[in-house]
PDB file of C-alpha atoms in Angstrom:
ATOM      1  CA  UNK A   1       0.054   0.069  -0.103  1.00  0.00           C
ATOM      2  CA  UNK A   2       1.470   3.226  -0.849  1.00  0.00           C
ATOM      3  CA  UNK A   3       2.296   5.663   2.572  1.00  0.00           C
ATOM      4  CA  UNK A   4       2.484   9.613   2.074  1.00  0.00           C
ATOM      5  CA  UNK A   5       3.044  11.245   5.116  1.00  0.00           C
ATOM      6  CA  UNK A   6       2.128  15.104   5.326  1.00  0.00           C
ATOM      7  CA  UNK A   7       3.669  17.334   7.238  1.00  0.00           C
ATOM      8  CA  UNK A   8       1.347  19.802   8.989  1.00  0.00           C
ATOM      9  CA  UNK A   9       3.645  22.281  10.193  1.00  0.00           C
ATOM     10  CA  UNK A  10       1.828  25.214  12.228  1.00  0.00           C
ATOM     11  CA  UNK A  11       1.721  28.978  12.064  1.00  0.00           C
ATOM     12  CA  UNK A  12       2.243  32.007  15.327  1.00  0.00           C
ATOM     13  CA  UNK A  13      -0.046  31.014  18.269  1.00  0.00           C
ATOM     14  CA  UNK A  14      -0.694  28.382  20.826  1.00  0.00           C
ATOM     15  CA  UNK A  15      -0.968  24.680  19.595  1.00  0.00           C
ATOM     16  CA  UNK A  16      -0.942  22.173  22.554  1.00  0.00           C
ATOM     17  CA  UNK A  17      -1.554  25.229  25.143  1.00  0.00           C
ATOM     18  CA  UNK A  18      -4.629  26.524  26.297  1.00  0.00           C
ATOM     19  CA  UNK A  19      -5.525  28.269  23.457  1.00  0.00           C
ATOM     20  CA  UNK A  20      -4.409  25.770  20.646  1.00  0.00           C
ATOM     21  CA  UNK A  21      -5.960  23.743  18.626  1.00  0.00           C
ATOM     22  CA  UNK A  22      -4.189  21.332  16.446  1.00  0.00           C
ATOM     23  CA  UNK A  23      -4.625  18.187  17.879  1.00  0.00           C
ATOM     24  CA  UNK A  24      -8.362  18.893  17.083  1.00  0.00           C
ATOM     25  CA  UNK A  25      -7.416  19.990  13.612  1.00  0.00           C
ATOM     26  CA  UNK A  26      -5.120  17.707  12.302  1.00  0.00           C
ATOM     27  CA  UNK A  27      -7.242  14.780  13.773  1.00  0.00           C
ATOM     28  CA  UNK A  28     -10.207  16.201  11.819  1.00  0.00           C
ATOM     29  CA  UNK A  29      -8.337  16.549   8.671  1.00  0.00           C
ATOM     30  CA  UNK A  30      -6.961  12.671   9.261  1.00  0.00           C
ATOM     31  CA  UNK A  31     -10.546  11.407   9.319  1.00  0.00           C
ATOM     32  CA  UNK A  32     -11.672  13.253   6.587  1.00  0.00           C
ATOM     33  CA  UNK A  33      -9.591  13.005   4.466  1.00  0.00           C
ATOM     34  CA  UNK A  34     -10.044   9.080   4.926  1.00  0.00           C
ATOM     35  CA  UNK A  35     -13.818   9.214   4.035  1.00  0.00           C
ATOM     36  CA  UNK A  36     -12.687  11.603   0.851  1.00  0.00           C
ATOM     37  CA  UNK A  37     -10.470   9.098  -0.135  1.00  0.00           C
ATOM     38  CA  UNK A  38     -12.350   6.072   0.246  1.00  0.00           C
ATOM     39  CA  UNK A  39     -16.010   7.851  -1.522  1.00  0.00           C
ATOM     40  CA  UNK A  40     -13.636   9.079  -4.379  1.00  0.00           C
ATOM     41  CA  UNK A  41     -11.427   5.905  -5.043  1.00  0.00           C
ATOM     42  CA  UNK A  42     -12.557   2.824  -3.333  1.00  0.00           C
ATOM     43  CA  UNK A  43     -10.460   0.611  -5.571  1.00  0.00           C
ATOM     44  CA  UNK A  44      -6.806   2.360  -4.204  1.00  0.00           C
ATOM     45  CA  UNK A  45      -5.279   0.930  -1.670  1.00  0.00           C
ATOM     46  CA  UNK A  46      -4.029   4.642  -0.546  1.00  0.00           C
ATOM     47  CA  UNK A  47      -2.889   5.729   2.977  1.00  0.00           C
ATOM     48  CA  UNK A  48      -1.946   9.724   3.769  1.00  0.00           C
ATOM     49  CA  UNK A  49      -1.009  10.216   7.250  1.00  0.00           C
ATOM     50  CA  UNK A  50      -1.017  13.620   8.635  1.00  0.00           C
ATOM     51  CA  UNK A  51       1.751  14.691  10.863  1.00  0.00           C
ATOM     52  CA  UNK A  52       1.554  17.727  13.565  1.00  0.00           C
ATOM     53  CA  UNK A  53       4.865  19.037  13.179  1.00  0.00           C
ATOM     54  CA  UNK A  54       4.905  21.492  16.903  1.00  0.00           C
ATOM     55  CA  UNK A  55       7.454  24.438  17.796  1.00  0.00           C
ATOM     56  CA  UNK A  56       5.400  26.688  19.146  1.00  0.00           C
ATOM     57  CA  UNK A  57       6.218  25.419  22.982  1.00  0.00           C
ATOM     58  CA  UNK A  58       9.811  24.750  22.359  1.00  0.00           C
ATOM     59  CA  UNK A  59      10.400  28.235  21.466  1.00  0.00           C
ATOM     60  CA  UNK A  60       8.250  29.805  24.193  1.00  0.00           C
ATOM     61  CA  UNK A  61       9.952  27.593  27.202  1.00  0.00           C
ATOM     62  CA  UNK A  62      12.754  29.830  26.658  1.00  0.00           C
ATOM     63  CA  UNK A  63      11.008  32.912  26.713  1.00  0.00           C
ATOM     64  CA  UNK A  64       8.274  32.607  28.548  1.00  0.00           C
ATOM     65  CA  UNK A  65       9.131  33.488  32.124  1.00  0.00           C
ATOM     66  CA  UNK A  66      10.992  36.223  30.964  1.00  0.00           C
ATOM     67  CA  UNK A  67       8.867  37.779  28.619  1.00  0.00           C
ATOM     68  CA  UNK A  68       6.256  37.672  31.765  1.00  0.00           C
ATOM     69  CA  UNK A  69       8.072  39.649  33.802  1.00  0.00           C
ATOM     70  CA  UNK A  70       9.038  42.548  31.251  1.00  0.00           C
ATOM     71  CA  UNK A  71       4.959  42.244  30.592  1.00  0.00           C
ATOM     72  CA  UNK A  72       2.743  44.391  32.079  1.00  0.00           C
ATOM     73  CA  UNK A  73      -0.283  44.018  33.750  1.00  0.00           C
ATOM     74  CA  UNK A  74      -3.708  45.919  31.831  1.00  0.00           C
ATOM     75  CA  UNK A  75      -5.065  44.983  28.855  1.00  0.00           C
ATOM     76  CA  UNK A  76      -4.461  41.369  29.616  1.00  0.00           C
ATOM     77  CA  UNK A  77      -6.364  39.750  26.370  1.00  0.00           C
ATOM     78  CA  UNK A  78      -4.086  41.880  23.576  1.00  0.00           C
ATOM     79  CA  UNK A  79      -0.774  41.300  26.349  1.00  0.00           C
ATOM     80  CA  UNK A  80      -1.806  37.654  26.087  1.00  0.00           C
ATOM     81  CA  UNK A  81      -2.103  37.791  21.679  1.00  0.00           C
ATOM     82  CA  UNK A  82       0.534  40.129  21.567  1.00  0.00           C
ATOM     83  CA  UNK A  83       3.042  37.606  23.427  1.00  0.00           C
ATOM     84  CA  UNK A  84       2.128  34.415  22.203  1.00  0.00           C
ATOM     85  CA  UNK A  85       0.984  35.250  18.689  1.00  0.00           C
ATOM     86  CA  UNK A  86       2.602  38.482  17.350  1.00  0.00           C
ATOM     87  CA  UNK A  87       6.054  38.037  18.879  1.00  0.00           C
ATOM     88  CA  UNK A  88       6.642  34.990  17.056  1.00  0.00           C
ATOM     89  CA  UNK A  89       6.977  36.350  14.085  1.00  0.00           C
ATOM     90  CA  UNK A  90       9.974  38.239  15.899  1.00  0.00           C
ATOM     91  CA  UNK A  91      11.275  35.183  17.051  1.00  0.00           C
ATOM     92  CA  UNK A  92      11.720  33.219  13.915  1.00  0.00           C
ATOM     93  CA  UNK A  93      13.508  36.420  12.463  1.00  0.00           C
ATOM     94  CA  UNK A  94      15.812  36.627  14.916  1.00  0.00           C
ATOM     95  CA  UNK A  95      19.382  34.494  15.391  1.00  0.00           C
ATOM     96  CA  UNK A  96      18.763  32.583  18.102  1.00  0.00           C
ATOM     97  CA  UNK A  97      15.383  31.250  18.111  1.00  0.00           C
ATOM     98  CA  UNK A  98      14.836  31.321  14.652  1.00  0.00           C
ATOM     99  CA  UNK A  99      17.567  28.525  15.110  1.00  0.00           C
ATOM    100  CA  UNK A 100      15.190  27.201  17.291  1.00  0.00           C
ATOM    101  CA  UNK A 101      12.012  26.585  15.919  1.00  0.00           C
ATOM    102  CA  UNK A 102      14.168  25.152  12.294  1.00  0.00           C
ATOM    103  CA  UNK A 103      15.946  22.480  14.162  1.00  0.00           C
ATOM    104  CA  UNK A 104      12.353  21.720  16.122  1.00  0.00           C
ATOM    105  CA  UNK A 105      10.511  21.217  13.195  1.00  0.00           C
ATOM    106  CA  UNK A 106      13.760  19.344  11.271  1.00  0.00           C
ATOM    107  CA  UNK A 107      13.988  17.122  14.442  1.00  0.00           C
ATOM    108  CA  UNK A 108      10.397  15.980  14.654  1.00  0.00           C
ATOM    109  CA  UNK A 109       9.509  16.018  10.916  1.00  0.00           C
ATOM    110  CA  UNK A 110      13.131  12.995  10.816  1.00  0.00           C
ATOM    111  CA  UNK A 111      12.188  11.422  14.098  1.00  0.00           C
ATOM    112  CA  UNK A 112       8.326  10.923  12.325  1.00  0.00           C
ATOM    113  CA  UNK A 113       9.765   9.978   8.909  1.00  0.00           C
ATOM    114  CA  UNK A 114      11.965   7.037  10.531  1.00  0.00           C
ATOM    115  CA  UNK A 115       8.644   6.064  13.473  1.00  0.00           C
ATOM    116  CA  UNK A 116       6.712   5.709  10.065  1.00  0.00           C
ATOM    117  CA  UNK A 117       9.158   3.253   7.746  1.00  0.00           C
ATOM    118  CA  UNK A 118      11.072   6.296   5.825  1.00  0.00           C
ATOM    119  CA  UNK A 119       8.213   5.706   2.726  1.00  0.00           C
ATOM    120  CA  UNK A 120       9.015   6.959  -0.430  1.00  0.00           C
ATOM    121  CA  UNK A 121       6.277   9.794  -0.755  1.00  0.00           C
ATOM    122  CA  UNK A 122       6.477  13.100   1.569  1.00  0.00           C
ATOM    123  CA  UNK A 123       4.678  15.700   1.498  1.00  0.00           C
ATOM    124  CA  UNK A 124       4.731  19.731   3.704  1.00  0.00           C
ATOM    125  CA  UNK A 125       1.900  21.261   4.773  1.00  0.00           C
ATOM    126  CA  UNK A 126       2.894  24.824   6.099  1.00  0.00           C
ATOM    127  CA  UNK A 127       0.320  27.759   7.320  1.00  0.00           C
ATOM    128  CA  UNK A 128       1.477  31.174   7.554  1.00  0.00           C
ATOM    129  CA  UNK A 129       4.928  31.512   9.377  1.00  0.00           C
ATOM    130  CA  UNK A 130       4.934  28.080   9.200  1.00  0.00           C
ATOM    131  CA  UNK A 131       5.035  27.800   4.824  1.00  0.00           C
ATOM    132  CA  UNK A 132       8.033  30.996   5.756  1.00  0.00           C
ATOM    133  CA  UNK A 133       9.684  28.408   7.874  1.00  0.00           C
ATOM    134  CA  UNK A 134       9.049  25.054   5.545  1.00  0.00           C
ATOM    135  CA  UNK A 135      10.521  26.973   2.185  1.00  0.00           C
ATOM    136  CA  UNK A 136      13.469  27.872   4.448  1.00  0.00           C
ATOM    137  CA  UNK A 137      14.534  24.254   5.193  1.00  0.00           C
ATOM    138  CA  UNK A 138      13.590  23.087   1.943  1.00  0.00           C
ATOM    139  CA  UNK A 139      14.849  25.683  -0.033  1.00  0.00           C
ATOM    140  CA  UNK A 140      18.700  25.157   2.394  1.00  0.00           C
ATOM    141  CA  UNK A 141      18.607  21.644   2.093  1.00  0.00           C
ATOM    142  CA  UNK A 142      21.450  22.043  -0.697  1.00  0.00           C
ATOM    143  CA  UNK A 143      24.271  24.087  -0.069  1.00  0.00           C
ATOM    144  CA  UNK A 144      23.550  27.970  -1.470  1.00  0.00           C
ATOM    145  CA  UNK A 145      26.516  30.202  -2.263  1.00  0.00           C
ATOM    146  CA  UNK A 146      25.693  32.529  -4.911  1.00  0.00           C
ATOM    147  CA  UNK A 147      27.753  35.745  -4.933  1.00  0.00           C
ATOM    148  CA  UNK A 148      25.720  38.666  -4.754  1.00  0.00           C
ATOM    149  CA  UNK A 149      27.009  42.061  -6.284  1.00  0.00           C
ATOM    150  CA  UNK A 150      23.866  43.808  -4.914  1.00  0.00           C
ATOM    151  CA  UNK A 151      25.602  45.329  -0.978  1.00  0.00           C
ATOM    152  CA  UNK A 152      21.677  44.969   0.099  1.00  0.00           C
ATOM    153  CA  UNK A 153      20.913  41.152  -1.265  1.00  0.00           C
ATOM    154  CA  UNK A 154      21.658  37.782   0.633  1.00  0.00           C
ATOM    155  CA  UNK A 155      22.135  34.436  -0.834  1.00  0.00           C
ATOM    156  CA  UNK A 156      20.534  32.773   2.317  1.00  0.00           C
ATOM    157  CA  UNK A 157      19.242  34.164   5.802  1.00  0.00           C
ATOM    158  CA  UNK A 158      21.911  33.492   9.121  1.00  0.00           C
ATOM    159  CA  UNK A 159      20.921  29.977  10.305  1.00  0.00           C
ATOM    160  CA  UNK A 160      22.183  26.624   9.891  1.00  0.00           C
ATOM    161  CA  UNK A 161      19.068  24.081   8.651  1.00  0.00           C
ATOM    162  CA  UNK A 162      19.644  20.636   9.501  1.00  0.00           C
ATOM    163  CA  UNK A 163      19.647  18.185   6.502  1.00  0.00           C
ATOM    164  CA  UNK A 164      16.430  16.205   6.208  1.00  0.00           C
ATOM    165  CA  UNK A 165      16.179  12.626   6.067  1.00  0.00           C
ATOM    166  CA  UNK A 166      14.004  12.846   3.114  1.00  0.00           C
ATOM    167  CA  UNK A 167      12.774  14.621  -0.133  1.00  0.00           C
ATOM    168  CA  UNK A 168       9.463  16.233   0.001  1.00  0.00           C
ATOM    169  CA  UNK A 169       7.513  16.249  -3.489  1.00  0.00           C
ATOM    170  CA  UNK A 170       4.650  18.981  -2.495  1.00  0.00           C
ATOM    171  CA  UNK A 171       4.622  21.777  -0.536  1.00  0.00           C
ATOM    172  CA  UNK A 172       1.922  23.411   0.168  1.00  0.00           C
ATOM    173  CA  UNK A 173       1.240  26.779   1.425  1.00  0.00           C
ATOM    174  CA  UNK A 174      -1.851  28.573   3.234  1.00  0.00           C
ATOM    175  CA  UNK A 175      -1.615  32.308   3.574  1.00  0.00           C
ATOM    176  CA  UNK A 176       2.184  32.399   3.848  1.00  0.00           C
ATOM    177  CA  UNK A 177       3.480  35.584   2.937  1.00  0.00           C
ATOM    178  CA  UNK A 178       6.633  34.059   0.985  1.00  0.00           C
ATOM    179  CA  UNK A 179       7.877  36.698  -1.327  1.00  0.00           C
ATOM    180  CA  UNK A 180       7.376  39.367   1.328  1.00  0.00           C
ATOM    181  CA  UNK A 181       9.593  36.904   3.728  1.00  0.00           C
ATOM    182  CA  UNK A 182      11.953  36.992   0.603  1.00  0.00           C
ATOM    183  CA  UNK A 183      11.834  40.491  -0.262  1.00  0.00           C
ATOM    184  CA  UNK A 184      12.576  42.286   3.266  1.00  0.00           C
ATOM    185  CA  UNK A 185      15.327  39.878   3.820  1.00  0.00           C
ATOM    186  CA  UNK A 186      17.343  40.119   0.689  1.00  0.00           C
ATOM    187  CA  UNK A 187      17.030  36.805  -0.953  1.00  0.00           C
ATOM    188  CA  UNK A 188      16.386  36.411  -4.444  1.00  0.00           C
ATOM    189  CA  UNK A 189      13.904  33.806  -5.358  1.00  0.00           C
ATOM    190  CA  UNK A 190      15.932  32.742  -8.426  1.00  0.00           C
ATOM    191  CA  UNK A 191      19.103  31.237  -6.468  1.00  0.00           C
ATOM    192  CA  UNK A 192      16.958  30.638  -3.243  1.00  0.00           C
ATOM    193  CA  UNK A 193      14.318  28.260  -3.391  1.00  0.00           C
ATOM    194  CA  UNK A 194      13.373  24.070  -3.200  1.00  0.00           C
ATOM    195  CA  UNK A 195      14.992  22.286  -5.496  1.00  0.00           C
ATOM    196  CA  UNK A 196      13.018  21.008  -8.257  1.00  0.00           C
ATOM    197  CA  UNK A 197      12.143  18.126  -6.875  1.00  0.00           C
ATOM    198  CA  UNK A 198      10.263  19.888  -5.084  1.00  0.00           C
ATOM    199  CA  UNK A 199       6.408  21.205  -6.454  1.00  0.00           C
ATOM    200  CA  UNK A 200       5.623  25.002  -4.336  1.00  0.00           C
ATOM    201  CA  UNK A 201       2.031  25.714  -4.172  1.00  0.00           C
ATOM    202  CA  UNK A 202       0.879  28.860  -2.560  1.00  0.00           C
ATOM    203  CA  UNK A 203      -2.146  28.958  -1.687  1.00  0.00           C
ATOM    204  CA  UNK A 204      -4.319  32.512  -0.581  1.00  0.00           C
ATOM    205  CA  UNK A 205      -7.458  33.822  -0.126  1.00  0.00           C
ATOM    206  CA  UNK A 206      -7.889  36.563  -2.286  1.00  0.00           C
ATOM    207  CA  UNK A 207      -8.642  39.312   0.794  1.00  0.00           C
ATOM    208  CA  UNK A 208      -5.570  38.013   3.271  1.00  0.00           C
ATOM    209  CA  UNK A 209      -3.217  40.610   4.154  1.00  0.00           C
ATOM    210  CA  UNK A 210      -0.725  38.351   4.120  1.00  0.00           C
ATOM    211  CA  UNK A 211      -0.991  36.215   1.160  1.00  0.00           C
ATOM    212  CA  UNK A 212       1.199  37.108  -1.698  1.00  0.00           C
ATOM    213  CA  UNK A 213       1.913  36.081  -5.262  1.00  0.00           C
ATOM    214  CA  UNK A 214       5.174  34.350  -5.913  1.00  0.00           C
ATOM    215  CA  UNK A 215       4.706  33.695 -10.036  1.00  0.00           C
ATOM    216  CA  UNK A 216       5.551  37.542 -10.929  1.00  0.00           C
ATOM    217  CA  UNK A 217       9.399  36.432  -8.538  1.00  0.00           C
ATOM    218  CA  UNK A 218       9.503  33.738 -11.456  1.00  0.00           C
ATOM    219  CA  UNK A 219       9.102  35.783 -14.330  1.00  0.00           C
ATOM    220  CA  UNK A 220       7.858  38.651 -14.744  1.00  0.00           C
ATOM    221  CA  UNK A 221       5.570  37.652 -17.067  1.00  0.00           C
ATOM    222  CA  UNK A 222       3.578  36.198 -14.563  1.00  0.00           C
ATOM    223  CA  UNK A 223       2.541  40.270 -13.548  1.00  0.00           C
ATOM    224  CA  UNK A 224      -0.341  39.827 -16.236  1.00  0.00           C
ATOM    225  CA  UNK A 225      -1.278  36.608 -15.441  1.00  0.00           C
ATOM    226  CA  UNK A 226      -3.686  35.983 -12.688  1.00  0.00           C
ATOM    227  CA  UNK A 227      -3.266  33.017 -10.055  1.00  0.00           C
ATOM    228  CA  UNK A 228      -5.178  29.914 -10.446  1.00  0.00           C
ATOM    229  CA  UNK A 229      -8.827  30.016  -8.924  1.00  0.00           C
ATOM    230  CA  UNK A 230      -9.638  27.306  -6.709  1.00  0.00           C
ATOM    231  CA  UNK A 231     -13.336  26.232  -8.328  1.00  0.00           C
ATOM    232  CA  UNK A 232     -16.105  25.178  -5.523  1.00  0.00           C
ATOM    233  CA  UNK A 233     -17.539  21.708  -7.376  1.00  0.00           C
ATOM    234  CA  UNK A 234     -21.347  21.626  -7.370  1.00  0.00           C
ATOM    235  CA  UNK A 235     -22.027  19.102  -4.228  1.00  0.00           C
ATOM    236  CA  UNK A 236     -22.706  15.350  -5.175  1.00  0.00           C
ATOM    237  CA  UNK A 237     -24.737  14.981  -1.629  1.00  0.00           C
ATOM    238  CA  UNK A 238     -25.354  16.752   1.558  1.00  0.00           C
ATOM    239  CA  UNK A 239     -25.164  14.750   4.938  1.00  0.00           C
ATOM    240  CA  UNK A 240     -25.352  18.116   7.022  1.00  0.00           C
ATOM    241  CA  UNK A 241     -27.925  21.312   7.198  1.00  0.00           C
ATOM    242  CA  UNK A 242     -26.150  23.907   5.312  1.00  0.00           C
ATOM    243  CA  UNK A 243     -25.101  26.899   7.999  1.00  0.00           C
ATOM    244  CA  UNK A 244     -24.058  30.212   7.462  1.00  0.00           C
ATOM    245  CA  UNK A 245     -20.305  30.453   6.516  1.00  0.00           C
ATOM    246  CA  UNK A 246     -19.407  33.601   8.815  1.00  0.00           C
ATOM    247  CA  UNK A 247     -15.122  31.828   8.850  1.00  0.00           C
ATOM    248  CA  UNK A 248     -15.715  31.547  12.458  1.00  0.00           C
ATOM    249  CA  UNK A 249     -15.812  28.073  13.017  1.00  0.00           C
ATOM    250  CA  UNK A 250     -12.824  25.724  12.565  1.00  0.00           C
ATOM    251  CA  UNK A 251     -11.979  23.213   9.652  1.00  0.00           C
ATOM    252  CA  UNK A 252     -14.385  20.912   8.775  1.00  0.00           C
ATOM    253  CA  UNK A 253     -16.969  21.805  10.805  1.00  0.00           C
ATOM    254  CA  UNK A 254     -19.624  21.014   7.587  1.00  0.00           C
ATOM    255  CA  UNK A 255     -16.606  20.318   5.128  1.00  0.00           C
ATOM    256  CA  UNK A 256     -19.490  16.907   4.798  1.00  0.00           C
ATOM    257  CA  UNK A 257     -22.472  18.927   4.249  1.00  0.00           C
ATOM    258  CA  UNK A 258     -20.702  19.493   0.381  1.00  0.00           C
ATOM    259  CA  UNK A 259     -19.386  16.133  -1.387  1.00  0.00           C
ATOM    260  CA  UNK A 260     -17.391  17.832  -3.737  1.00  0.00           C
ATOM    261  CA  UNK A 261     -16.789  16.025  -7.597  1.00  0.00           C
ATOM    262  CA  UNK A 262     -12.842  15.107  -8.361  1.00  0.00           C
ATOM    263  CA  UNK A 263     -13.550  17.284 -11.777  1.00  0.00           C
ATOM    264  CA  UNK A 264     -12.577  20.742 -12.934  1.00  0.00           C
ATOM    265  CA  UNK A 265      -9.890  21.173 -10.033  1.00  0.00           C
ATOM    266  CA  UNK A 266      -9.183  24.497 -10.592  1.00  0.00           C
ATOM    267  CA  UNK A 267      -9.807  27.510 -13.359  1.00  0.00           C
ATOM    268  CA  UNK A 268      -7.529  29.550 -15.065  1.00  0.00           C
ATOM    269  CA  UNK A 269      -8.798  32.939 -15.878  1.00  0.00           C
ATOM    270  CA  UNK A 270      -6.449  33.611 -18.952  1.00  0.00           C
ATOM    271  CA  UNK A 271      -6.628  34.372 -22.800  1.00  0.00           C
ATOM    272  CA  UNK A 272      -5.405  32.204 -24.992  1.00  0.00           C
ATOM    273  CA  UNK A 273      -1.345  34.125 -24.925  1.00  0.00           C
ATOM    274  CA  UNK A 274      -1.526  33.617 -21.418  1.00  0.00           C
ATOM    275  CA  UNK A 275      -2.296  29.574 -21.164  1.00  0.00           C
ATOM    276  CA  UNK A 276       0.177  29.032 -23.962  1.00  0.00           C
ATOM    277  CA  UNK A 277       2.791  30.880 -21.688  1.00  0.00           C
ATOM    278  CA  UNK A 278       0.699  28.723 -19.009  1.00  0.00           C
ATOM    279  CA  UNK A 279       1.657  25.442 -20.549  1.00  0.00           C
ATOM    280  CA  UNK A 280       5.477  25.797 -20.500  1.00  0.00           C
ATOM    281  CA  UNK A 281       5.995  27.242 -16.855  1.00  0.00           C
ATOM    282  CA  UNK A 282       4.556  25.226 -13.914  1.00  0.00           C
ATOM    283  CA  UNK A 283       2.036  27.042 -11.742  1.00  0.00           C
ATOM    284  CA  UNK A 284       2.530  28.146  -8.237  1.00  0.00           C
ATOM    285  CA  UNK A 285      -0.402  30.352  -7.079  1.00  0.00           C
ATOM    286  CA  UNK A 286      -3.758  29.470  -6.480  1.00  0.00           C
ATOM    287  CA  UNK A 287      -6.031  31.323  -4.758  1.00  0.00           C
ATOM    288  CA  UNK A 288      -9.382  30.711  -3.334  1.00  0.00           C
ATOM    289  CA  UNK A 289     -12.676  31.869  -3.887  1.00  0.00           C
ATOM    290  CA  UNK A 290     -14.041  34.120  -1.939  1.00  0.00           C
ATOM    291  CA  UNK A 291     -17.752  34.322  -0.407  1.00  0.00           C
ATOM    292  CA  UNK A 292     -21.082  36.501  -0.499  1.00  0.00           C
ATOM    293  CA  UNK A 293     -20.505  37.992   2.674  1.00  0.00           C
ATOM    294  CA  UNK A 294     -16.967  38.592   1.906  1.00  0.00           C
ATOM    295  CA  UNK A 295     -17.846  41.680  -1.135  1.00  0.00           C
ATOM    296  CA  UNK A 296     -19.955  43.046   1.247  1.00  0.00           C
ATOM    297  CA  UNK A 297     -18.217  42.498   4.556  1.00  0.00           C
ATOM    298  CA  UNK A 298     -15.864  45.530   6.227  1.00  0.00           C
ATOM    299  CA  UNK A 299     -12.405  45.624   4.678  1.00  0.00           C
ATOM    300  CA  UNK A 300     -10.426  45.668   7.810  1.00  0.00           C
ATOM    301  CA  UNK A 301     -13.399  42.497   9.825  1.00  0.00           C
ATOM    302  CA  UNK A 302     -12.752  40.741   6.416  1.00  0.00           C
ATOM    303  CA  UNK A 303      -8.872  40.993   5.847  1.00  0.00           C
ATOM    304  CA  UNK A 304      -8.487  39.669   9.622  1.00  0.00           C
ATOM    305  CA  UNK A 305     -10.655  36.579   9.230  1.00  0.00           C
ATOM    306  CA  UNK A 306      -9.540  35.357   6.091  1.00  0.00           C
ATOM    307  CA  UNK A 307      -5.955  34.883   7.427  1.00  0.00           C
ATOM    308  CA  UNK A 308      -7.375  31.921  10.048  1.00  0.00           C
ATOM    309  CA  UNK A 309     -10.008  30.718   7.080  1.00  0.00           C
ATOM    310  CA  UNK A 310      -8.214  28.460   5.488  1.00  0.00           C
ATOM    311  CA  UNK A 311      -8.787  25.135   7.034  1.00  0.00           C
ATOM    312  CA  UNK A 312     -12.332  26.930   7.795  1.00  0.00           C
ATOM    313  CA  UNK A 313     -14.522  25.322   6.251  1.00  0.00           C
ATOM    314  CA  UNK A 314     -12.566  25.326   2.970  1.00  0.00           C
ATOM    315  CA  UNK A 315     -12.799  21.740   1.234  1.00  0.00           C
ATOM    316  CA  UNK A 316     -11.229  22.927  -1.200  1.00  0.00           C
ATOM    317  CA  UNK A 317      -7.854  23.512   0.005  1.00  0.00           C
ATOM    318  CA  UNK A 318      -8.311  19.812   1.439  1.00  0.00           C
ATOM    319  CA  UNK A 319      -9.320  18.773  -1.866  1.00  0.00           C
ATOM    320  CA  UNK A 320      -7.051  20.909  -3.782  1.00  0.00           C
ATOM    321  CA  UNK A 321      -3.868  19.100  -1.895  1.00  0.00           C
ATOM    322  CA  UNK A 322      -4.984  15.131  -1.943  1.00  0.00           C
ATOM    323  CA  UNK A 323      -5.233  15.475  -5.735  1.00  0.00           C
ATOM    324  CA  UNK A 324      -2.407  17.208  -6.237  1.00  0.00           C
ATOM    325  CA  UNK A 325      -0.574  14.719  -3.713  1.00  0.00           C
TER     326      UNK A 325
END
């Protein structure tokens, strides 16, 4: 039986602690993945195993005691959000704690890979900051040593990335500002990217303020080519009553309210010349569909919500991931 390992690398914020839900999210994804495979490919024996990779608690064990001493007592919820969520971004892009996060991810991935019998098919899903970390790890698996003539450019981040025991076939990033992270660190996508053996799929919501395109960095011709829009296929059958999608409930609360078809995986909105160009260049950028509520909601509200909606009532992401794998 072919076995696919999919490492799920989280973004900012608590995961195993009081406000974290990574165990529930991954368990739910695992269950619905199996249901999806059984319904669409009943005759194919394929196992897809999702493995949570958790780094937040490791780095916060090093800093929380000191941070609490420096934190004031007023506006406690805002302070909690700052210390437990926003600070993760600063930790990652700092020398000591960024190294800790990279080491933790690589160690957990290698251990899980060996525990599951070292299968041939390995993939990664990175959400938000986790997508940047996964991209950096894969980009630095080979020695990056490119001479830069620009004094404000760098060939690679100032971290040491441990060697992975496996190759990654697909990297799916959801709401990960990889392009922005490359730019503000002075990195060039043409010289700093995963090997050609790894397909990168950059998925983002159209209103996500942290969603950035990667394709224009691969070729200026992509500037006029819109991202591939992931289509929402018509329902095959309904198991649950329809409830409003307000972007609040966690992933797959109503995933099986829609049993979606495997046809028309995605839609490219291109003219003939753009289609010819795209047939010669693999696509990287994939955009989710906005809902009616998105189009009429406050710009600020929908921007804040959209970054946290990749696993909230978004069956097309799971479907897209499984069909690619």
